[in-house]
């Protein structure tokens, strides 16, 4: 049993932290070929955490060559499933062992509360790696239902070299959702973390080697979208491209796949998720708390943030009062404070973007009932108050566009049909929730919601056992569960003539 951390113990761990900042290619930390670096600024207080190697086309080339070589060698791609399982389980164990360090890197780099990083990001990364490791040697092929003269085998083979491009809001976990199934199926991976949050994944690469993943199988190339992401997406020797990030970049990457070698391409993109509260919900107090944490958790920088709260008009005022009360308790604090409910926004750019949306909400006539300002938590840091807008019209910008910040739009509805119409009237379809005590309504509404995940009487449920992904412009393909393996395998039909 370990002693729970205090602010002081996190601070002292942070002071002794050795931060890796180089690219990881073919089993070694290396500088970018150009020697270029970029500054990695902590949004907690604006201090530099170090200068990170800025990879560009030449580095992508090196990483793809290493990846291809490792794949062709068969050291990983042809290893027995039970061997890959053993290694992934060891990998999960080592992530646990280095859990505090990884959580701290995550918090310092992108501003989330370190307690959340430890209890959610790191814990879920471990579960992802372990679940996938456990699953990989239970995947069977098929025998086709043929006549007596032939045998038809349906088998799965690894794609080869996977390019993975991931965002900054859950840097380690989003990487794990790609990395675990890709490695499980025998692929080699070149992973580009976000330029805003590269540190945890740079460190993870070294841990992978310690776990027994051969050199060249997992490479990390920090850099910018244009400089490093684009050459990876356009590379002619990358077989699969997997992405989590904004819809705009996802659309662009699909074009890159089409313009190059028709690499398999799967995009997990943005959302503007509706959370529908009916007047017959069993526990409105619980629903209000979930509505608040659904938008303020991780500073609202969550693809499934419950950013649109649709409330039945008869209970709307009372419900909003409860949400405001719960939101007030979530005011940001120093991210190394163990009880911080919210931390810092990822950077100045995102902070300004969110504040601009708040201004637009006011200008378009929504009723600001909580927050709305920059919060002064730490000098030089990026903090925004939990913000609630009541009386938002479905047509308002803040109700249509993904803000990716702690800003809630409350919209009243008068009927189930109207709630569903507004919920589905969005370009996105990542997640949706509803609160009701009527079981028929729960099933009826869940069935009609056009979203990849639907939660009934809670928000953000789920684990590794079910697929995660979007309808419409929230993306294609699915992360998590056995379905994730589809993205990382080709399916082969082998026909054998039995008639001699
Ligand atoms: P982003 O699209 O700006 O960046 C994501 C990644 O793409 C980064 O690594 C970035 O460097 C890279 N990139 C940017 N431009 C590129 C280009 N031209 N070519 C190649 N790569 C490029 O997204 P973000 O701001 O990092 O993350 C926030 C977005 O991610 C939100 O829209 C959020 O909803 C989405 N998200 C989705 C999920 C999901 O599972 N659906 C999960 C988390 C986040």
XYZ file of N, CA, C and O in Angstrom, residues 277-408:
528
model
N -31.655 15.700 -20.345
C -32.235 15.407 -19.029
C -33.757 15.573 -19.100
O -34.261 16.680 -19.326
N -34.458 14.451 -18.926
C -35.926 14.494 -18.909
C -36.402 14.774 -17.483
O -35.720 14.403 -16.509
N -37.577 15.344 -17.377
C -38.112 15.712 -16.052
C -38.341 14.476 -15.185
O -38.365 14.573 -13.955
N -38.482 13.291 -15.815
C -38.748 12.083 -15.025
C -37.462 11.373 -14.585
O -37.512 10.227 -14.144
N -36.312 12.047 -14.715
C -35.049 11.421 -14.269
C -35.142 11.102 -12.779
O -35.709 11.885 -12.007
N -34.575 9.941 -12.393
C -34.750 9.448 -11.027
C -34.081 10.346 -9.998
O -34.621 10.635 -8.951
N -32.856 10.771 -10.295
C -32.083 11.503 -9.298
C -31.484 12.753 -9.957
O -30.402 12.697 -10.549
N -32.188 13.855 -9.822
C -31.742 15.069 -10.516
C -30.446 15.618 -9.933
O -29.653 16.253 -10.622
N -30.210 15.347 -8.644
C -28.964 15.799 -8.019
C -27.770 15.119 -8.671
O -26.776 15.761 -9.042
N -27.893 13.812 -8.825
C -26.818 13.043 -9.449
C -26.639 13.473 -10.913
O -25.523 13.628 -11.410
N -27.762 13.699 -11.581
C -27.704 14.115 -12.988
C -27.003 15.470 -13.117
O -26.220 15.690 -14.045
N -27.264 16.361 -12.161
C -26.655 17.699 -12.223
C -25.146 17.612 -11.988
O -24.356 18.279 -12.661
N -24.763 16.786 -11.037
C -23.317 16.623 -10.800
C -22.629 16.032 -12.022
O -21.534 16.449 -12.410
N -23.272 15.056 -12.646
C -22.690 14.445 -13.851
C -22.650 15.450 -14.995
O -21.701 15.453 -15.797
N -23.661 16.310 -15.077
C -23.674 17.320 -16.139
C -22.492 18.272 -15.968
O -21.854 18.677 -16.944
N -22.188 18.612 -14.698
C -21.066 19.521 -14.437
C -19.732 18.819 -14.708
O -18.881 19.334 -15.440
N -19.543 17.625 -14.145
C -18.238 16.973 -14.356
C -18.096 16.551 -15.812
O -16.988 16.499 -16.353
N -19.216 16.273 -16.493
C -19.165 15.890 -17.903
C -18.606 16.981 -18.798
O -18.085 16.700 -19.876
N -18.723 18.237 -18.371
C -18.159 19.327 -19.184
C -16.876 19.903 -18.559
O -15.995 20.369 -19.271
N -16.737 19.846 -17.249
C -15.571 20.510 -16.637
C -14.390 19.572 -16.409
O -13.263 20.033 -16.221
N -14.635 18.267 -16.396
C -13.529 17.323 -16.217
C -12.484 17.548 -17.315
O -12.844 17.773 -18.479
N -11.215 17.492 -16.943
C -10.115 17.706 -17.906
C -10.232 19.073 -18.591
O -9.914 19.231 -19.773
N -10.780 20.059 -17.841
C -10.937 21.434 -18.334
C -11.836 21.501 -19.574
O -11.714 22.426 -20.402
N -12.671 20.493 -19.750
C -13.535 20.475 -20.941
C -12.806 20.035 -22.188
O -13.387 20.004 -23.283
N -11.539 19.673 -22.046
C -10.748 19.275 -23.210
C -10.913 17.757 -23.410
O -9.982 16.979 -23.249
N -12.131 17.389 -23.716
C -12.488 15.975 -23.869
C -13.339 15.857 -25.120
O -14.268 16.644 -25.316
N -13.019 14.875 -25.967
C -13.791 14.748 -27.218
C -15.248 14.446 -26.928
O -16.128 14.843 -27.672
N -15.523 13.731 -25.813
C -16.908 13.400 -25.462
C -17.471 14.355 -24.406
O -18.414 14.003 -23.705
N -16.898 15.533 -24.272
C -17.415 16.481 -23.276
C -18.923 16.663 -23.459
O -19.418 16.762 -24.589
N -19.628 16.700 -22.334
C -21.084 16.877 -22.389
C -21.371 18.360 -22.577
O -21.855 19.044 -21.675
N -21.077 18.867 -23.763
C -21.043 20.320 -23.947
C -22.414 20.932 -24.207
O -22.601 22.133 -24.071
N -23.388 20.100 -24.612
C -24.754 20.624 -24.814
C -25.681 19.942 -23.819
O -25.880 18.728 -23.882
N -26.201 20.719 -22.914
C -27.114 20.171 -21.905
C -28.541 20.519 -22.320
O -28.939 21.685 -22.277
N -29.295 19.515 -22.738
C -30.685 19.725 -23.140
C -31.572 19.324 -21.958
O -31.533 18.176 -21.527
N -32.325 20.289 -21.433
C -33.114 20.021 -20.226
C -34.591 20.295 -20.496
O -34.942 21.327 -21.097
N -35.440 19.394 -20.024
C -36.887 19.576 -20.194
C -37.307 20.858 -19.468
O -36.903 21.102 -18.320
N -38.077 21.673 -20.158
C -38.346 23.036 -19.684
C -38.918 23.074 -18.263
O -38.564 23.939 -17.464
N -39.771 22.117 -17.912
C -40.444 22.167 -16.606
C -39.465 22.100 -15.426
O -39.779 22.559 -14.337
N -38.284 21.522 -15.624
C -37.318 21.431 -14.516
C -36.063 22.262 -14.782
O -35.115 22.231 -14.007
N -36.068 23.003 -15.894
C -34.815 23.620 -16.348
C -34.184 24.557 -15.311
O -33.001 24.422 -14.968
N -34.962 25.485 -14.769
C -34.362 26.484 -13.874
C -33.771 25.841 -12.625
O -32.652 26.154 -12.212
N -34.543 24.921 -12.052
C -34.064 24.227 -10.848
C -32.793 23.420 -11.171
O -31.827 23.418 -10.411
N -32.806 22.777 -12.327
C -31.668 21.930 -12.701
C -30.419 22.772 -12.959
O -29.319 22.433 -12.508
N -30.587 23.877 -13.653
C -29.431 24.742 -13.953
C -28.828 25.257 -12.645
O -27.596 25.318 -12.498
N -29.677 25.585 -11.683
C -29.159 26.065 -10.393
C -28.255 24.994 -9.760
O -27.197 25.304 -9.210
N -28.662 23.745 -9.868
C -27.835 22.659 -9.303
C -26.520 22.493 -10.070
O -25.478 22.242 -9.485
N -26.590 22.612 -11.391
C -25.371 22.465 -12.203
C -24.390 23.591 -11.869
O -23.175 23.366 -11.735
N -24.923 24.786 -11.713
C -24.080 25.944 -11.385
C -23.394 25.715 -10.030
O -22.191 25.974 -9.871
N -24.144 25.189 -9.099
C -23.570 24.920 -7.769
C -22.434 23.889 -7.870
O -21.348 24.075 -7.313
N -22.683 22.826 -8.626
C -21.646 21.792 -8.801
C -20.454 22.355 -9.563
O -19.299 22.040 -9.271
N -20.725 23.215 -10.535
C -19.654 23.798 -11.341
C -18.766 24.725 -10.522
O -17.539 24.751 -10.691
N -19.405 25.449 -9.602
C -18.648 26.378 -8.749
C -17.584 25.617 -7.952
O -16.480 26.115 -7.724
N -17.923 24.408 -7.536
C -16.970 23.587 -6.766
C -15.806 23.082 -7.600
O -14.891 22.450 -7.078
N -15.901 23.259 -8.915
C -14.848 22.699 -9.769
C -13.851 23.751 -10.240
O -13.096 23.529 -11.191
N -13.842 24.889 -9.601
C -12.902 25.958 -9.961
C -11.482 25.395 -10.068
O -11.073 24.582 -9.239
N -10.696 25.814 -11.094
C -9.356 25.240 -11.262
C -8.416 25.574 -10.105
O -8.533 26.634 -9.489
N -7.522 24.626 -9.848
C -6.492 24.853 -8.827
C -5.159 24.397 -9.402
O -5.095 23.868 -10.513
N -4.102 24.575 -8.627
C -2.790 24.134 -9.103
C -2.857 22.637 -9.420
O -3.273 21.842 -8.559
N -2.458 22.225 -10.643
C -2.621 20.824 -11.042
C -1.878 19.812 -10.153
O -2.223 18.631 -10.161
N -0.869 20.249 -9.411
C -0.187 19.297 -8.525
C -0.874 19.212 -7.154
O -0.455 18.445 -6.292
N -1.911 19.991 -6.967
C -2.730 19.900 -5.745
C -3.574 18.633 -5.864
O -4.357 18.512 -6.817
N -3.424 17.663 -4.962
C -4.110 16.377 -5.168
C -5.624 16.472 -5.326
O -6.227 15.643 -5.977
N -6.250 17.502 -4.735
C -7.710 17.557 -4.853
C -8.178 18.529 -5.940
O -9.365 18.870 -5.986
N -7.262 18.967 -6.821
C -7.671 19.927 -7.865
C -8.736 19.303 -8.765
O -8.497 18.266 -9.374
N -9.906 19.926 -8.876
C -10.929 19.350 -9.750
C -10.690 19.694 -11.218
O -11.069 18.954 -12.108
N -10.052 20.853 -11.436
C -9.679 21.239 -12.786
C -8.272 21.816 -12.727
O -7.866 22.356 -11.701
N -7.532 21.706 -13.834
C -6.190 22.257 -13.874
C -6.101 23.372 -14.905
O -7.035 24.166 -15.044
N -4.953 23.375 -15.633
C -4.707 24.433 -16.615
C -5.137 23.976 -18.001
O -5.098 22.795 -18.319
N -5.524 24.942 -18.837
C -5.763 24.668 -20.256
C -4.415 24.319 -20.886
O -3.366 24.688 -20.367
N -4.430 23.667 -22.046
C -3.162 23.143 -22.576
C -2.145 24.237 -22.918
O -0.946 24.053 -22.738
N -2.627 25.375 -23.433
C -1.684 26.461 -23.761
C -2.440 27.775 -23.958
O -3.669 27.826 -23.858
N -1.669 28.820 -24.269
C -2.259 30.152 -24.470
C -3.210 30.167 -25.654
O -4.266 30.795 -25.610
N -2.842 29.468 -26.728
C -3.682 29.479 -27.936
C -5.063 28.930 -27.613
O -6.088 29.519 -27.984
N -5.099 27.799 -26.913
C -6.386 27.176 -26.585
C -7.167 28.054 -25.608
O -8.388 28.164 -25.696
N -6.435 28.697 -24.690
C -7.089 29.581 -23.721
C -7.786 30.732 -24.452
O -8.964 31.033 -24.202
N -7.083 31.345 -25.375
C -7.653 32.467 -26.125
C -8.843 32.009 -26.953
O -9.873 32.689 -27.042
N -8.703 30.823 -27.565
C -9.780 30.284 -28.395
C -11.061 30.110 -27.568
O -12.147 30.505 -27.976
N -10.906 29.563 -26.364
C -12.075 29.317 -25.512
C -12.681 30.649 -25.047
O -13.899 30.835 -25.069
N -11.808 31.593 -24.653
C -12.319 32.905 -24.207
C -13.049 33.623 -25.348
O -14.055 34.304 -25.118
N -12.570 33.435 -26.575
C -13.260 34.030 -27.741
C -14.666 33.451 -27.887
O -15.619 34.171 -28.202
N -14.788 32.138 -27.667
C -16.114 31.517 -27.748
C -17.038 32.076 -26.661
O -18.226 32.304 -26.883
N -16.458 32.282 -25.475
C -17.282 32.827 -24.378
C -17.800 34.209 -24.763
O -18.984 34.529 -24.601
N -16.919 35.001 -25.349
C -17.326 36.353 -25.801
C -18.438 36.254 -26.830
O -19.407 37.015 -26.810
N -18.292 35.291 -27.737
C -19.297 35.116 -28.782
C -20.638 34.704 -28.169
O -21.696 35.156 -28.603
N -20.595 33.852 -27.134
C -21.824 33.430 -26.458
C -22.569 34.629 -25.905
O -23.794 34.769 -26.082
N -21.823 35.521 -25.262
C -22.432 36.733 -24.692
C -22.985 37.602 -25.825
O -24.144 38.054 -25.784
N -22.176 37.793 -26.861
C -22.576 38.672 -27.964
C -23.832 38.158 -28.662
O -24.671 38.951 -29.107
N -23.988 36.839 -28.759
C -25.158 36.284 -29.468
C -26.394 36.203 -28.565
O -27.433 35.720 -28.990
N -26.238 36.596 -27.291
C -27.421 36.723 -26.443
C -27.672 35.605 -25.457
O -28.733 35.568 -24.825
N -26.727 34.662 -25.287
C -26.917 33.624 -24.269
C -26.700 34.250 -22.889
O -26.053 35.298 -22.767
N -27.232 33.574 -21.874
C -27.245 34.144 -20.530
C -26.119 33.517 -19.679
O -26.226 32.364 -19.265
N -25.061 34.295 -19.449
C -23.902 33.772 -18.704
C -24.252 33.672 -17.213
O -24.470 34.692 -16.568
N -24.314 32.438 -16.683
C -24.720 32.300 -15.276
C -23.591 31.795 -14.379
O -23.749 31.746 -13.155
N -22.470 31.395 -14.964
C -21.317 31.018 -14.130
C -20.030 31.265 -14.902
O -19.937 30.931 -16.089
N -19.034 31.795 -14.210
C -17.684 31.912 -14.769
C -17.592 32.886 -15.920
O -18.142 33.983 -15.865
N -16.830 32.478 -16.944
C -16.716 33.312 -18.139
C -15.391 34.038 -18.246
O -15.121 34.709 -19.237
N -14.542 33.870 -17.218
C -13.289 34.640 -17.255
C -12.064 33.740 -17.098
O -12.156 32.602 -16.664
N -10.929 34.341 -17.387
C -9.661 33.699 -17.096
C -9.522 33.644 -15.576
O -9.898 34.588 -14.881
N -9.006 32.541 -15.051
C -8.853 32.432 -13.591
C -7.383 32.630 -13.242
O -6.490 32.126 -13.932
N -7.176 33.363 -12.167
C -5.795 33.655 -11.778
C -5.329 32.643 -10.730
O -5.358 32.897 -9.535
N -4.890 31.475 -11.193
C -4.530 30.393 -10.265
C -3.030 30.403 -9.975
O -2.603 30.371 -8.819
N -2.228 30.437 -11.038
C -0.771 30.522 -10.890
C -0.296 31.565 -11.896
O -0.722 31.542 -13.058
N 0.551 32.433 -11.452
C 1.135 33.464 -12.321
C 1.720 32.805 -13.578
O 2.475 31.842 -13.477
N 1.351 33.318 -14.757
C 1.926 32.806 -16.008
C 1.227 31.556 -16.537
O 1.596 31.037 -17.585
N 0.220 31.042 -15.798
C -0.468 29.824 -16.231
C -1.724 30.121 -17.042
O -2.127 31.270 -17.195
N -2.337 29.049 -17.569
C -3.502 29.178 -18.455
C -4.730 28.551 -17.800
O -4.932 27.336 -17.891
N -5.553 29.349 -17.160
C -6.697 28.793 -16.423
C -7.984 29.519 -16.821
O -7.969 30.733 -17.018
N -9.066 28.772 -16.903
C -10.374 29.377 -17.224
C -11.408 28.871 -16.223
O -11.405 27.692 -15.852
N -12.267 29.784 -15.806
C -13.315 29.407 -14.845
C -14.315 28.443 -15.492
O -14.595 28.570 -16.687
N -14.879 27.527 -14.687
C -15.994 26.723 -15.205
C -17.099 27.685 -15.623
O -17.463 28.585 -14.855
N -17.596 27.527 -16.838
C -18.505 28.523 -17.412
C -19.815 27.868 -17.859
O -19.798 26.848 -18.545
N -20.937 28.473 -17.454
C -22.254 27.951 -17.853
C -23.056 29.060 -18.526
O -23.196 30.155 -17.968
N -23.566 28.753 -19.708
C -24.510 29.639 -20.384
C -25.890 29.015 -20.341
O -26.076 27.885 -20.790
N -26.852 29.754 -19.801
C -28.247 29.318 -19.837
C -28.923 29.997 -21.044
O -28.344 30.912 -21.648
N -30.136 29.549 -21.352
C -30.938 30.145 -22.436
C -30.167 30.221 -23.759
O -30.203 31.245 -24.457
N -29.455 29.162 -24.053
C -28.726 29.119 -25.325
C -29.706 28.656 -26.397
O -30.524 27.763 -26.162
N -29.616 29.293 -27.567
C -30.457 28.834 -28.684
C -29.677 27.777 -29.453
O -28.448 27.861 -29.565
N -30.413 26.815 -29.962
C -29.785 25.726 -30.716
C -28.887 26.266 -31.845
O -27.872 25.663 -32.194
N -29.263 27.446 -32.369
C -28.522 28.005 -33.514
C -27.268 28.764 -33.083
O -26.428 29.096 -33.921
N -27.107 29.071 -31.798
C -25.940 29.856 -31.362
C -24.638 29.118 -31.682
O -24.581 27.888 -31.628
N -23.604 29.914 -31.944
C -22.291 29.336 -32.256
C -21.825 28.404 -31.145
O -21.308 27.310 -31.414
N -22.012 28.814 -29.882
C -21.497 27.978 -28.780
C -22.247 26.648 -28.663
O -21.777 25.726 -28.018
N -23.405 26.565 -29.290
C -24.144 25.300 -29.271
C -23.831 24.449 -30.501
O -24.178 23.264 -30.547
N -23.180 25.024 -31.495
C -22.909 24.300 -32.752
C -21.461 23.826 -32.836
O -21.190 22.765 -33.380
N -20.522 24.652 -32.370
C -19.102 24.347 -32.627
C -18.430 23.728 -31.418
O -18.764 24.047 -30.268
N -17.457 22.858 -31.680
C -16.709 22.243 -30.582
C -15.776 23.297 -29.974
O -14.910 23.830 -30.662
N -15.949 23.584 -28.692
C -15.142 24.624 -28.040
C -13.879 24.007 -27.435
O -12.818 24.582 -27.453
N -14.007 22.815 -26.916
C -12.891 22.111 -26.281
C -12.355 22.899 -25.089
O -11.167 23.142 -24.931
N -13.296 23.287 -24.249
C -12.969 24.031 -23.040
C -14.133 23.906 -22.071
O -15.175 23.314 -22.402
N -13.993 24.505 -20.854
C -15.008 24.310 -19.804
C -16.222 25.216 -19.976
O -16.509 26.057 -19.122
N -16.921 25.067 -21.086
C -18.039 25.957 -21.402
C -19.280 25.116 -21.720
O -19.290 24.359 -22.690
N -20.303 25.281 -20.890
C -21.529 24.504 -21.054
C -22.636 25.359 -21.649
O -22.856 26.494 -21.216
